[in-house]
Amino acid sequence: MILIWLSLTLANCAGTKKLTPNQYLIVKQSFAKNDKPLIQDPVLALSQTKVNQRLFGIPLKLNIYQLANNQPGERFDRWLSKKKKRKERLEKALSEKQVQRARSYAIGFNEWLKRTGEPPALVDSVLVTTTKERFKEYYQSLGYFTTKTNATVNYLDGQKATVDYQIETGPRFTLDSITPVIASQDVDSIFKAHASESLLQSGKPFVIEQLNNERERIVALMNNNGILNFQQRSIRFKAFKDSLGIDTTIPLVIEIKNAQVRVQDTLREVPYRVQKIDNVNVFIEEKNNPFSIYTDSIVYKGITLYSVGKLKYKPEILTKGITIEQNSPYSSAERKKTYGYFNSLQNFKYPSITYTPAKKDSTQLNSSIFLQPKERFSLGFNADVSHSNIQDIGITLGSSLLSRNVFRGAEILELGIKGTIGSSRDVAEEKDAFFNLFEVGGTLNLRLPRFWAPRMIAQNFTQNTNARTNILLGISLQENIGLDRQNFTGSLEYVWQPKKFHTLNFKLADIEFVNNKAIENYFNVYRNSYERLLNVAQSLGDNNPYLNEQGVLNIPQGTARFIEDVLEENTTINKQDNEYTRVATIAERQTRLTANNFIVGSSLTWIKNNQESLLDENFSQFRMRVEWVGNLLSAALRWGKGAPTANGSRQIFNLTPSQYFKAESSYIKHWEVGRERILAMRAFSGIALPYGNANFIPFTRSYYAGGANDNRAWNAYKLGPGNAIGVNEFNEANFKLALNLEYRFPIIGPIKGALFVDAGNIWNVANNITDPEQLFKGFRDLQDIAVGSGVGFRYDFDYFVFRIDTAFKTYDPSLPVNDRWGSQIALKRAVFNVGINYPF
């Protein structure tokens, strides 16, 4: 109650205590158009009168601003001289210089309060009038030329006020006839050839913005059809409006004049003419020397390549992405594509493309492309400190060596090496070193700016300048970490963009071999599984032959013997007993997590992302991925002479290759609902179905729920599957649904806030899991979708965002039905997540 009273007091009293008698604080504004309220309309951004921002009903930024003083220096001086000898004592204790520095700090802090805070939003008749005029101009720009605006200021007690704006638009004017008047014959021909693309049409509303858009369209049209340096000022629109407002149709004339060229001290009109490309020349400069002397040249497909010394790049690579062609009209779009190609190669610094008139004919242009190579080699380092439920602390050091133009085809070869040392009390022994966990790994990645494939396939992508190939090899070795896993990976990947905003990624070969060296250490690592197994063993009572002198199961002999005897019904536990199901579940999980995996497959990913730039906050992204694993290898094994194992699967090198089909899709949508206010949504669904040679999905390819970028009310791997309590250290399954909704808003300066709701879960479908709590059997199991909600705070460093999210289990499917909603909402049960950048 005290907090509520304090909040109401701050909300009601703040902001007016420092006002002069003639000042009034605006506490509310209303806007109406044609007697209907305006809410979240673009016109509201034009209002010059504002209401101070509120956080949970409190004008926090206003309160911070009012903590500042108008004369901080004089205030510090008055404080310093308020008591006798205060200044002398401080100067003696600190020095005169330090006292002056304290004065500077006081002034600086006062300025920070003003910058961080927000001045009071006061009633200002000039701003009210300006707002009315802006509203009127806005609706006139949309074709409502008889718009009238009015504003009413209501003065309240306590030096507060409200402002009500009323807008009456009247009828909307429309375009009548549209007549082009064009001076240049070449421009006239181009304009008429693309007349159907015009944004202006008779009968449509007269909108000023559409005139601007049409002007930009005409400029781009000319620049892409041979008119170099077409001037925007050459375009002029003439509209004829009935001054009485009786006739609401407006005839329009589109006038395009000749170019204005200054000759000495006078401007002369010069007709625009279509100019075509005569020669295309590429100049490969010397590193860090823009004044190179070119000593070698070669002509390839009509393009002349100049270099300092022998050309170090294959001509076909340099010319592949040059879309500027001989005898074709000048095109700004082709120039931009060429820029993009050379930037994507990552072999050159900022390229330069210039055009100069050919001496033999003024309608011809010579195009020159200047390329300055980057350094051949570059070296990078990185460091990371981590913590997990396996290691108390881990320190990772990494290094990468990058080599450019390895085979003279603008290739990039990158060698990455990393090593981790960590500490874990779980594996520590007396007199052991503090760092008792070790991991070392390396990757070798070759990026080719072309399709590395047979010619009959690659030639179909020669026109796609964004086509590239990635070849990756990797290895990772662990010691005293989990099961001491060894990972060997390799992939052959093709990436290209068939359309703008569309990206296709095809992994022709995706190979992974996982070798667990310390499978006997399973129950030492997965202690929850061990405790559950021990509880079953201890339930057998006294004289239990499976327990040692301390009354526990030995690892690994005792655990293996007990599981085997239970499953073969050599104990008093029968198949109908819950204990039998519990042991079978533990054994199934042990088999899956200790199995050595041999994964050979392919995948196809399609991404459509219409985000124009990082500053674009209104965008959507759709991603679909399908993966098929083990088909060819399993077919080869069936055709071979090897006999199947007891469960019907076939092996190679004593390994059972994985075989499954995986499909997943995700959709992300951002809406800009106000200044720096974003509503973000993400939906995800995925399923992986084992078949043929396998009856489960490898752990590394399965799904999990929870964590800083998923359902934040649960830690990673702690949610699900289904309505199971999540007793394992790593809970995973082969089917997942997720939905996230987040509202992001500014608080103070770089500090941002967020309110979010996360929903989702994982289940097992058509695999070797038999626990009914973990299975998805139909739509009824959607009641197991977990819901979390919370609040987040973010600090924007411009180049990255530091994020802290606090989440609460709003709906927990693992609890009894009557306790699922809201019983977990308490501060002591909150889950805190720290992350870098936004979760989606």
Coordinates of N, CA and C in Angstrom, one line a residue, residues 44 189 194 369 497 603 695:
L44 N -0.3 12.2 -35.7 CA 0.0 12.6 -34.3 C 1.5 12.9 -34.1
S189 N 10.9 9.3 -75.1 CA 10.8 7.9 -75.5 C 10.8 7.0 -74.4
H194 N 7.6 3.4 -70.6 CA 7.3 2.9 -69.2 C 6.1 3.6 -68.6
I369 N 36.6 0.7 -63.2 CA 36.4 0.1 -61.9 C 37.8 0.0 -61.2
Q497 N 21.0 -16.3 -54.0 CA 19.9 -15.4 -53.8 C 19.1 -15.4 -55.2
S603 N 20.4 -30.9 -46.5 CA 19.3 -30.0 -46.0 C 19.1 -28.9 -47.0
N695 N 15.6 -45.4 -34.5 CA 14.4 -45.2 -33.7 C 14.4 -44.1 -32.8

